Structures are given as C-alpha cells and as structure tokens.
mmCIF file of C-alpha atoms in Angstrom:
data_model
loop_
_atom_site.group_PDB
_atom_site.id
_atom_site.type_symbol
_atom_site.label_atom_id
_atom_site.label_comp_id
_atom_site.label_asym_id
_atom_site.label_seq_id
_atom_site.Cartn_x
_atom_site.Cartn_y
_atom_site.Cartn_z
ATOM 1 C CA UNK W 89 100.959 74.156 123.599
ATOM 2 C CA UNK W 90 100.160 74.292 127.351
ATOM 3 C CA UNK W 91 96.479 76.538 127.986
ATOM 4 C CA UNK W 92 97.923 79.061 129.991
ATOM 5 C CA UNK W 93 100.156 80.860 127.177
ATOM 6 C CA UNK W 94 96.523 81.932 125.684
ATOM 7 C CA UNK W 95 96.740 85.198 126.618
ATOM 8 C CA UNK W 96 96.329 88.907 124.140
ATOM 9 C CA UNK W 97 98.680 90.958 124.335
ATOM 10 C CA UNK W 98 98.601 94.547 122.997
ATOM 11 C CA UNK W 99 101.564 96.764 122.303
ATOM 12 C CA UNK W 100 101.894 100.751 120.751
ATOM 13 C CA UNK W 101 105.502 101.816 119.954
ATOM 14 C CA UNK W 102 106.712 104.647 118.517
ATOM 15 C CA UNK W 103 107.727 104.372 115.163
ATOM 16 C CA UNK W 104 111.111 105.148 115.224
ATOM 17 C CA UNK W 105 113.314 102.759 113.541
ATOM 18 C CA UNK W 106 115.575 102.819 117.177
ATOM 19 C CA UNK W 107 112.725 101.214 118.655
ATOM 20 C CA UNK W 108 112.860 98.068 116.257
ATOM 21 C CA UNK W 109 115.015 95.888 118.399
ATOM 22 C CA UNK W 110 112.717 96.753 121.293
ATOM 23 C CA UNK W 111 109.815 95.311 119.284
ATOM 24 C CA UNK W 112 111.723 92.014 118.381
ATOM 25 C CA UNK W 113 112.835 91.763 122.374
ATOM 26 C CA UNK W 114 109.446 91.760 123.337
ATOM 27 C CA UNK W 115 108.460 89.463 120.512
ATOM 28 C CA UNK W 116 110.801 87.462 121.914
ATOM 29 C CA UNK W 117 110.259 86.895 125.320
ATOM 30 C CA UNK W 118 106.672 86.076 124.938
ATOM 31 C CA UNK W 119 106.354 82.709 126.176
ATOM 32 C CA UNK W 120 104.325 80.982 123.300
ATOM 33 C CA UNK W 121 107.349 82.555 120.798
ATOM 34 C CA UNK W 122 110.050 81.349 123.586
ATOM 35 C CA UNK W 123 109.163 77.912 123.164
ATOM 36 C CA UNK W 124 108.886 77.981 119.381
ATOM 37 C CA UNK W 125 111.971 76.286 117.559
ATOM 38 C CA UNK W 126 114.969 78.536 116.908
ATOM 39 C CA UNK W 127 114.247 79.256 113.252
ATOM 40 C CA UNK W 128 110.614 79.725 113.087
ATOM 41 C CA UNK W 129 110.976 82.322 116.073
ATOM 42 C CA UNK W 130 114.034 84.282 113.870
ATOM 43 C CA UNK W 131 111.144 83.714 110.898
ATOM 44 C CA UNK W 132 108.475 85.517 113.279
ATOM 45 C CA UNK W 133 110.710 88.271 114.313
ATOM 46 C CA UNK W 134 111.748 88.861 110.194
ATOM 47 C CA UNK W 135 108.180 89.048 109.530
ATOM 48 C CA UNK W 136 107.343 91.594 112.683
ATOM 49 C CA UNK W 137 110.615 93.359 111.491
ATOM 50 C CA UNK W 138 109.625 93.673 107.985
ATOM 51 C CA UNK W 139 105.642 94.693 109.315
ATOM 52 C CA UNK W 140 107.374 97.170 111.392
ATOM 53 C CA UNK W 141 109.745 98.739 108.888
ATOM 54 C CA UNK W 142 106.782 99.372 106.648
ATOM 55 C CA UNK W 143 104.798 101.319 108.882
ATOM 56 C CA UNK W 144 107.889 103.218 109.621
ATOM 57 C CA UNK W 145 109.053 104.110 106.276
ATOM 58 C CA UNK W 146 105.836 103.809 104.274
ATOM 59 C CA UNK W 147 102.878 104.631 106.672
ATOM 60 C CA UNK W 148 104.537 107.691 108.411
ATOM 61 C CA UNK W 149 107.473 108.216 105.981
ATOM 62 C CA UNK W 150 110.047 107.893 108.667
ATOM 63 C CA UNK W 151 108.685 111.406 110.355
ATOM 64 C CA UNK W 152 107.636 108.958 113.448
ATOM 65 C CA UNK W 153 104.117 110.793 113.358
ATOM 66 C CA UNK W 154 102.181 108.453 115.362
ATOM 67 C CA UNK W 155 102.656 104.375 116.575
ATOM 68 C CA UNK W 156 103.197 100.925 115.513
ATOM 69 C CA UNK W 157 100.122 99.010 117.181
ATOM 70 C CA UNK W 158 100.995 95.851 117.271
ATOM 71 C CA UNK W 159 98.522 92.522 119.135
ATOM 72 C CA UNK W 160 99.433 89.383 119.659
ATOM 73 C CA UNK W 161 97.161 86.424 120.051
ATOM 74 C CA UNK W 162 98.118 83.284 120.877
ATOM 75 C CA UNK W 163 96.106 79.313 120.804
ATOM 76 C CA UNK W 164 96.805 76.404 121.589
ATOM 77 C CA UNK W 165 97.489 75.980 117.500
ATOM 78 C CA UNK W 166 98.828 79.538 116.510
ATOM 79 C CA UNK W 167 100.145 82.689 116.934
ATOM 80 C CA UNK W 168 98.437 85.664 115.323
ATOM 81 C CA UNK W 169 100.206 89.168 115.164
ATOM 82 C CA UNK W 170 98.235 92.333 113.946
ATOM 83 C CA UNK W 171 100.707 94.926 113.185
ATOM 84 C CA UNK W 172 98.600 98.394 112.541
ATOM 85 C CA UNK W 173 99.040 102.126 111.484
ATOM 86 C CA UNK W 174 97.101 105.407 111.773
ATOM 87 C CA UNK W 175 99.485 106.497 108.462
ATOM 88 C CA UNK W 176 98.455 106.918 104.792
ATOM 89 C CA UNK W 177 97.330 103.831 104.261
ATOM 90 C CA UNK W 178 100.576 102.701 102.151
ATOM 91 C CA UNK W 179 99.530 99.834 99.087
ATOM 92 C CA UNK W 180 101.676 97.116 99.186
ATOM 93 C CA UNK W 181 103.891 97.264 96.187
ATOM 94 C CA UNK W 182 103.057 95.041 93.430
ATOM 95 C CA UNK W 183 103.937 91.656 93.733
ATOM 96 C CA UNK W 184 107.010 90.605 91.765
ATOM 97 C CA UNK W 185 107.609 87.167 90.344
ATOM 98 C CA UNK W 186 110.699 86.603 92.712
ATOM 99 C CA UNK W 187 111.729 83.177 91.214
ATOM 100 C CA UNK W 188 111.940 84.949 87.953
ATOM 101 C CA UNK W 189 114.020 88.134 89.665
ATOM 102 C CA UNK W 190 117.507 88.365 88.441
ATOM 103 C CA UNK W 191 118.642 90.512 90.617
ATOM 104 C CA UNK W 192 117.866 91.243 94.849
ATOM 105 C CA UNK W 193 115.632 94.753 94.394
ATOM 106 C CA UNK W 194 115.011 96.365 98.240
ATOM 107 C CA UNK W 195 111.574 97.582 97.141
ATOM 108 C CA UNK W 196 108.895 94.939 98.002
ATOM 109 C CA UNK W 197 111.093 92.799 99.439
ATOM 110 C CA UNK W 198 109.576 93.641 103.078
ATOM 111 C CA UNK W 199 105.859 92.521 102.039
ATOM 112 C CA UNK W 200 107.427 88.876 100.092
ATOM 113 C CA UNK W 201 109.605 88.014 102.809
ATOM 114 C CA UNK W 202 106.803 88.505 105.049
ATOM 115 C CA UNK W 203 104.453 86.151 103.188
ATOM 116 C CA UNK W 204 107.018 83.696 102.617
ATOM 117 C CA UNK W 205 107.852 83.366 106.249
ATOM 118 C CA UNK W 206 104.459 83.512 107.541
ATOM 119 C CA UNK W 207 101.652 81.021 107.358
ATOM 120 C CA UNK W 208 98.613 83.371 106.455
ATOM 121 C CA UNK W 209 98.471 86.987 105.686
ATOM 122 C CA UNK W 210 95.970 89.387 105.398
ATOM 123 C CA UNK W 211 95.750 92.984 104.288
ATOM 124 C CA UNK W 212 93.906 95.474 105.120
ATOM 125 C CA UNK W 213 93.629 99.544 104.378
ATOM 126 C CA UNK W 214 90.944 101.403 106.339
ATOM 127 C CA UNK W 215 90.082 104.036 103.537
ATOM 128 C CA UNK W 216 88.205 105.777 106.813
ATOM 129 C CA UNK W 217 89.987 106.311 109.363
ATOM 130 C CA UNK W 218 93.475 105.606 107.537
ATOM 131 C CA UNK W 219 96.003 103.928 107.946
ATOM 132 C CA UNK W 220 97.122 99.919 106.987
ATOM 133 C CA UNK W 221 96.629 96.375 109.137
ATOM 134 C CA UNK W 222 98.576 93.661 108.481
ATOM 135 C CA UNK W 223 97.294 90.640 110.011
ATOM 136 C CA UNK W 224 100.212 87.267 110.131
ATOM 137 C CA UNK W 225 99.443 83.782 111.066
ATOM 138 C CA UNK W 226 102.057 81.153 112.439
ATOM 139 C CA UNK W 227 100.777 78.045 113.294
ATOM 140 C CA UNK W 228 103.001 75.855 116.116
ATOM 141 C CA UNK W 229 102.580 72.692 114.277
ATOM 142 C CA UNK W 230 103.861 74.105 110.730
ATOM 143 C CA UNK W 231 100.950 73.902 109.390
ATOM 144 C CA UNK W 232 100.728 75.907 106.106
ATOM 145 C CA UNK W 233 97.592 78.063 104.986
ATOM 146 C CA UNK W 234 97.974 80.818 102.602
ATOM 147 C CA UNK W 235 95.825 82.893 102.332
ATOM 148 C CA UNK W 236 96.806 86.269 100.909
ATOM 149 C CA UNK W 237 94.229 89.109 100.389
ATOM 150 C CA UNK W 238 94.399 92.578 99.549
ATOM 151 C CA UNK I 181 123.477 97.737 116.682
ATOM 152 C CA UNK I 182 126.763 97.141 114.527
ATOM 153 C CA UNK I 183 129.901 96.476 115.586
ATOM 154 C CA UNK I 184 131.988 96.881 112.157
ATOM 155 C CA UNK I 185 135.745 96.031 111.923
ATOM 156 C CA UNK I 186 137.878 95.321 108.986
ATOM 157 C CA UNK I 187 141.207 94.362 108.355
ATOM 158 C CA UNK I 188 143.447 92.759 105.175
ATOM 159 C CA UNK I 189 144.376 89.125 105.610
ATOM 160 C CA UNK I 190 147.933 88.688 105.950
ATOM 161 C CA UNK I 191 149.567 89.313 102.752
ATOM 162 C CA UNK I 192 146.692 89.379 100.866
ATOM 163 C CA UNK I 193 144.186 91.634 98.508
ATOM 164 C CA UNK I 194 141.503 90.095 100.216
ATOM 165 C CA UNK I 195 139.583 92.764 103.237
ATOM 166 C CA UNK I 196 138.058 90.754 106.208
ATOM 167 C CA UNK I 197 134.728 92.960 107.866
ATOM 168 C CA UNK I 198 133.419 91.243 110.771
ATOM 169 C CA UNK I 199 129.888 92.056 111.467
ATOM 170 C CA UNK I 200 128.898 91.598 115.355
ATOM 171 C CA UNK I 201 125.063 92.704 116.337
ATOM 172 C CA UNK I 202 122.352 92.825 114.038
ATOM 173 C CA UNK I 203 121.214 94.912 110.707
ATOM 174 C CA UNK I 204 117.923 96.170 110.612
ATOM 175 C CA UNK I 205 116.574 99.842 109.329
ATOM 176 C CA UNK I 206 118.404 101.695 112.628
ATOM 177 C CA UNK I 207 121.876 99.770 111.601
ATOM 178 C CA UNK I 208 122.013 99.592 108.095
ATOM 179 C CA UNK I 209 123.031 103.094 107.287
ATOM 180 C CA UNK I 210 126.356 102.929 109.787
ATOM 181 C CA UNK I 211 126.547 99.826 108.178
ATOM 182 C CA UNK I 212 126.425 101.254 104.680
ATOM 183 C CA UNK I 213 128.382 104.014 104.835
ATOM 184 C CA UNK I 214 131.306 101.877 106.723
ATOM 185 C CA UNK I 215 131.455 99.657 104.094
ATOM 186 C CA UNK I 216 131.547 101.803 101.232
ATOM 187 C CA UNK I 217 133.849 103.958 102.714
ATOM 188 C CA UNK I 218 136.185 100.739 102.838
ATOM 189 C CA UNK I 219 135.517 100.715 98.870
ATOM 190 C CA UNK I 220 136.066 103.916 98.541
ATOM 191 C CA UNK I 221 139.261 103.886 99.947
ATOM 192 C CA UNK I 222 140.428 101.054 97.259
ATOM 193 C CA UNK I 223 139.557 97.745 98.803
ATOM 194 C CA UNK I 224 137.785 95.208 96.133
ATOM 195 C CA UNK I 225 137.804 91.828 97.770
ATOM 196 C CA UNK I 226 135.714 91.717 100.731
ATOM 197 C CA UNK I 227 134.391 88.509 103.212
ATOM 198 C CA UNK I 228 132.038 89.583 105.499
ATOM 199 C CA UNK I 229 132.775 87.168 108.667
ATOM 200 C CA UNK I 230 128.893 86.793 109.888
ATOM 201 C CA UNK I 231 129.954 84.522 113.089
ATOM 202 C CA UNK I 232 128.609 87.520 115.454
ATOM 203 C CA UNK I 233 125.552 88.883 112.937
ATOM 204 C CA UNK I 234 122.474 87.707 114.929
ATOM 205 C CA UNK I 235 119.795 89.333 113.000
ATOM 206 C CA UNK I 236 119.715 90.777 109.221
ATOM 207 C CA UNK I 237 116.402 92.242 107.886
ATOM 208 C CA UNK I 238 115.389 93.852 104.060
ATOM 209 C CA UNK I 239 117.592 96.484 104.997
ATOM 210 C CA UNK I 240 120.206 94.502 105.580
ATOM 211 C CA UNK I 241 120.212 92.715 102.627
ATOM 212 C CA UNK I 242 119.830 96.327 100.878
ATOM 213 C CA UNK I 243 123.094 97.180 101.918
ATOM 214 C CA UNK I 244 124.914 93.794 100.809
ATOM 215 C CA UNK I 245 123.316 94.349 97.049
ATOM 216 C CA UNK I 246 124.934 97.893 96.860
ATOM 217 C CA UNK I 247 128.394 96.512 98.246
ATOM 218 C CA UNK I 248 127.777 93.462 95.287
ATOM 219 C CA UNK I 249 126.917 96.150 93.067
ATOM 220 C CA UNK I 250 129.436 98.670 93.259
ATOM 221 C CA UNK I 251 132.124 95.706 93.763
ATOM 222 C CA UNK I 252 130.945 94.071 90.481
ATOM 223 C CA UNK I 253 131.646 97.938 88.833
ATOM 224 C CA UNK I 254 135.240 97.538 90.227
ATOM 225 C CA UNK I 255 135.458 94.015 89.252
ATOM 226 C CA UNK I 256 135.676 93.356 92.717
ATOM 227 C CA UNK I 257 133.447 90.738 95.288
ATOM 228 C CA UNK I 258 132.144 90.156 98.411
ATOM 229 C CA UNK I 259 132.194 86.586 100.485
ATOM 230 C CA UNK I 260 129.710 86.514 102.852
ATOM 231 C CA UNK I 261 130.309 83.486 105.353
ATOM 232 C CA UNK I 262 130.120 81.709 108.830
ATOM 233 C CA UNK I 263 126.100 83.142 108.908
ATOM 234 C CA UNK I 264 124.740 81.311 111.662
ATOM 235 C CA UNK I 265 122.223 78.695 111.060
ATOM 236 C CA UNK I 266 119.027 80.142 111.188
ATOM 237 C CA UNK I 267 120.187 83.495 108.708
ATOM 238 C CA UNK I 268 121.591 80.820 106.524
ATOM 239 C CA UNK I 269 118.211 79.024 106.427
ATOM 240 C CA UNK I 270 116.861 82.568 105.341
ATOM 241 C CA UNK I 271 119.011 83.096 102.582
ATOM 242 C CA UNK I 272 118.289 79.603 101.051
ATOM 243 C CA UNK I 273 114.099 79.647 102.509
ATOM 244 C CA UNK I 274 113.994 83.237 100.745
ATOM 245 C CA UNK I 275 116.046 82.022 97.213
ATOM 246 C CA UNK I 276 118.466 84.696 97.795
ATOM 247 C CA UNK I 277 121.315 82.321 97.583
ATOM 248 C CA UNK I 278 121.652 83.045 93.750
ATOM 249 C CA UNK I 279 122.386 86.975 95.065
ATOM 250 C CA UNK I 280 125.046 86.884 96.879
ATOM 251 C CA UNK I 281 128.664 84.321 97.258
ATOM 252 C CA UNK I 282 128.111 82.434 100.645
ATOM 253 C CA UNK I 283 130.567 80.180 102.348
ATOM 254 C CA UNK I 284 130.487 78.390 105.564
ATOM 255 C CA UNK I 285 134.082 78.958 106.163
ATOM 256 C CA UNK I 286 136.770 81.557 106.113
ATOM 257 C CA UNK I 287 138.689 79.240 104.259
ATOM 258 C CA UNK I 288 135.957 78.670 102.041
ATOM 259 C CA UNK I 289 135.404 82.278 101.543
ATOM 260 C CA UNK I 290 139.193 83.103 100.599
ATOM 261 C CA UNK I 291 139.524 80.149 98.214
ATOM 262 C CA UNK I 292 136.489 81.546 96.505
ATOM 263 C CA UNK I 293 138.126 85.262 96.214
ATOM 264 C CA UNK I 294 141.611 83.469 94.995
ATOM 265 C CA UNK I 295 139.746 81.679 92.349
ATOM 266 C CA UNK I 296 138.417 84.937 91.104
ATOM 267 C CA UNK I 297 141.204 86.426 91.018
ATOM 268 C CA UNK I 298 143.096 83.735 89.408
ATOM 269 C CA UNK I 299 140.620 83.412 86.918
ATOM 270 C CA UNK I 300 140.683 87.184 86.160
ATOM 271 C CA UNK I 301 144.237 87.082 85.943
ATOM 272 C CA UNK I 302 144.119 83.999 83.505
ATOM 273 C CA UNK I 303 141.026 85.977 81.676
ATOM 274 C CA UNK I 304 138.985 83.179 81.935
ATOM 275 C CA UNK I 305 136.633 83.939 84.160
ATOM 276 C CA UNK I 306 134.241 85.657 81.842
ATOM 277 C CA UNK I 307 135.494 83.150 79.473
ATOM 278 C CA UNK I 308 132.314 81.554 77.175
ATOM 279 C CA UNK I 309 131.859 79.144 76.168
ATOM 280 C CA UNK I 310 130.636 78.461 79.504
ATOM 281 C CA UNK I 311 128.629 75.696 81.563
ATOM 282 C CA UNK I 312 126.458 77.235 84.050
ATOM 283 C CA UNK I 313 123.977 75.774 86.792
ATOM 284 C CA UNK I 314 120.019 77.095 86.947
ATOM 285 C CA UNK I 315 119.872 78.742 90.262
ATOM 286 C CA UNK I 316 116.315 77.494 90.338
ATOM 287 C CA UNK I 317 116.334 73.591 89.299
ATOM 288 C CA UNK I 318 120.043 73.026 88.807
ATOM 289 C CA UNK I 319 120.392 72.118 85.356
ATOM 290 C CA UNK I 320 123.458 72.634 83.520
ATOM 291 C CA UNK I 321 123.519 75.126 80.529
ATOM 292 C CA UNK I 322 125.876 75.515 78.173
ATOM 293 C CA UNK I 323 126.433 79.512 77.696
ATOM 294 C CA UNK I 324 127.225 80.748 74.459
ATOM 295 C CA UNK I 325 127.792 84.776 75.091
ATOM 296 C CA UNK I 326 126.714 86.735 77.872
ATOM 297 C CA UNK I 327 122.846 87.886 78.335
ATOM 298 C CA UNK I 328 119.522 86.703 79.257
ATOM 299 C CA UNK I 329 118.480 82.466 79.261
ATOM 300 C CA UNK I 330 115.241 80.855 79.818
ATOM 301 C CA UNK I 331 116.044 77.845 81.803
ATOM 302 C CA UNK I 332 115.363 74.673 79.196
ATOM 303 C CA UNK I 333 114.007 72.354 82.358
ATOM 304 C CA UNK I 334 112.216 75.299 84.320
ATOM 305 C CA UNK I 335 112.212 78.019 81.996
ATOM 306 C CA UNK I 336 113.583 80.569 84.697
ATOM 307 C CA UNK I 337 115.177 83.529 83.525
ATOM 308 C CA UNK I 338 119.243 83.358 84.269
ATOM 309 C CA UNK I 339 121.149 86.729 83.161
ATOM 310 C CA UNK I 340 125.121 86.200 82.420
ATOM 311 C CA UNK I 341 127.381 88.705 82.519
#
C-alpha cells in the first residue's frame, strides 16, 4: 500500500435509507478501497451497508432524526471505518448460533454479517451523550484478528 | 435501485424475474411488494435471473426468505441463479447457501424447478425414507420421517420437512 493513500477521511449523511447507495459510492471511490480486490471491497461495502442500516432503522427508527457519521482511516496495513450515531444507543441483538440456525431470520443478521466480513469489530454505546459506534477493521493483507467487544 | 421484470418461460409453469440494480433497505420494499404481487396473482415457480443484481444487503436477503416462505406455503419455489461472483461468494462466505436453491445457470435453475415438480407429481418428493446431505459437513443421513436431526459427524441441527 503506497504512503500517500494515508489520509482520514470524515463523512455525516443523513440517515435516510435513499442515501445508502451514496454512502457505498463514496466508499467506493476511496483510493485505498479502489485498489482492494473485487470481493473484499463488495465485503467492505456489506459491512458499511449493514453499519448504516442499523443506525437508520435502530438508532433513529427510520424518522431520519439526525446523521450517520461515518471516518475512515486508512495505513499502509488497514482500513478502519467508524460508523457513529447520536440515536438511542440501540444493543446489538443477541448473538445467535448461526451454524446451528435452521432457518435465514432478518433480525441480527446486520450485526453477524458484519463481523463475519470484517476483520475486527468493536462496539461501543456512549450511555452519555447517546447514541452507538461501531468501529470495523479490514486489513489489506487478509490478515484476520477478531476481536469482538461489547 | 430495482429494475424488476418477469415473464413465464415459454410453455412453462415456471416465472422468470430478472433483477437489474441492487437491493438494499431503499429497494427492498419495491422489491417486495413486486414479487409478492407476482404470487399473489398465482405464480409458484419462480428463478430470479441475478446476471444484473450488483449489490444485495440483509434486506435483501429479507425479502428472498418471505418469497421462500410464502412459496413453500403454496408448495411452490424460487431459483435464484447467474449471481455474479462476488454475491455468490457471500452466500457461501455467510452459510446461507443451505437457505435458499442457487444455480449458476438458467438451465440449471429450470431443471431444478422440473425436478420438483416431477417429483411432486410422482409424490416422491417428500418421500422418506430419505438420504439427505448435512448442510454443514456434508455427511449423508438417512431420514426416517420429517423433523429435527443432530448431525452424527458435526452434531448440527438439520430440520426436514
């Protein structure tokens, strides 16, 4: 990964689900995620997608009361994507044990398909100020660390 | 956005909906409501042609469990086929590929439909007993009646209906 893709980038959409395909074309085009291979970019943009859905339908409960903030970090080794809410402060649902699951249930799906896809993810609920962060690592080189905290 | 359009093969049962765009949480209700509209008007074999999908997200996959539900009600199915590679990898990375019937081909997808219904008309699709393959580890298991299994090798649950 060449030096000069290390650059932050900070974003604030409003979270309308309309705006959703914006997010993932701006995703996109950022040049550390251009040069990623086809399928971990389309696994990046799920896990934004599913981030971004959440805030929508669980943080603001699809009223579009406030933003999706989303920041993007990029290294020479990974890319790191902080997708945060001023909402409620939804919980995650419970985990389920989706190799056991006999049948494809929508609720929860967002948060597994988001650590399935992604190499480390990190919750966090500011009982504060309100509202949820989700913090996702994708390392370049496929590296995989999990780490998955509540 | 969704581009839906559907059409019955050629002297056939069997509905062909060809999904161009992508279906996130702004698509999925047009995409919904198309598609069970199709149902609703009488139509129990469906293949989704995928060539044009270039995105699916939860929501997405939302909408093809109702269509498998309410098909399964009618006796019905849906074929989902020609995803494009990286979707396809999702499916499979995700273990949703015990969900849903995929095939990479049209002709794939039809044989599978004609096989249903051939079986349905012979009665032996739900026909026990039956040999079945653990989504999980792929052992065969021979099924006595219908209901829940504990996989012997991996000790996954499988449900047969």
């Amino acid at each position: 990964m060449a030096t000069h893709y290390k650059k932050d980038v900070k974003i604030n959409v409003p979270a309308f689900n309309e705006y959703l395909e914006a997010i993932r074309n701006f995703i996109e085009h950022i040049p550390a995620v251009k040069i990623m291979g086809s399928q971990d970019r389309f696994n990046l943009l799920l896990a934004v997608e599913e981030a971004s859905e959440n805030v929508i339908k669980h943080a603001y409960d699809e009223k579009a009361k406030g933003d999706i903030e989303i920041d993007i970090t990029t290294d020479d080794e990974k890319i790191t994507i902080i997708i945060s809410d001023r909402g409620k402060g939804y919980v995650p649902k419970e985990k389920l044990d989706w190799d056991h699951v006999t049948e494809l249930k929508v609720g929860g799906l967002g948060i597994y398909i988001i650590e399935k896809l992604m190499d480390r993810v990190k919750y966090h609920i500011d009982k504060e100020k309100g509202g949820t962060r989700i913090k996702m690592v994708k390392y370049f080189n496929g590296k995989k660390a999990k780490e998955k905290v509540l | 956005m969704i581009v839906i359009n559907g059409n019955y093969l050629e002297g056939t049962k069997i509905f062909k909906i060809t999904l161009q765009g992508y279906i996130d949480s702004s698509s999925s209700q047009e995409f919904q409501k198309k598609a069970l509209e199709y149902i609703d008007g009488g139509i129990k074999y469906i293949i989704f042609d995928c060539r044009e999908l270039t995105f699916i997200s939860s929501a997405g996959f939302g909408v093809f469990t109702l269509i498998n539900k309410k098909l399964k009600t009618l006796n019905g199915l849906a074929v989902i086929y020609n995803l494009i590679k990286e979707i396809k990898n999702i499916f499979e990375l995700l273990g949703f590929k015990r969900f849903f019937n995929l095939s990479d081909t049209q002709e794939e997808a039809v044989g599978f439909v004609k096989k249903y219904l051939e079986e349905s008309k012979t009665g032996t699709t739900n026909a026990f007993p039956r040999i079945i393959e653990c989504y999980n580890c792929h052992q065969k298991l021979r099924i006595l009646s219908a209901g829940k299994y504990r996989c012997i090798k991996c000790e996954s649950i499988l449900e047969v209906s």
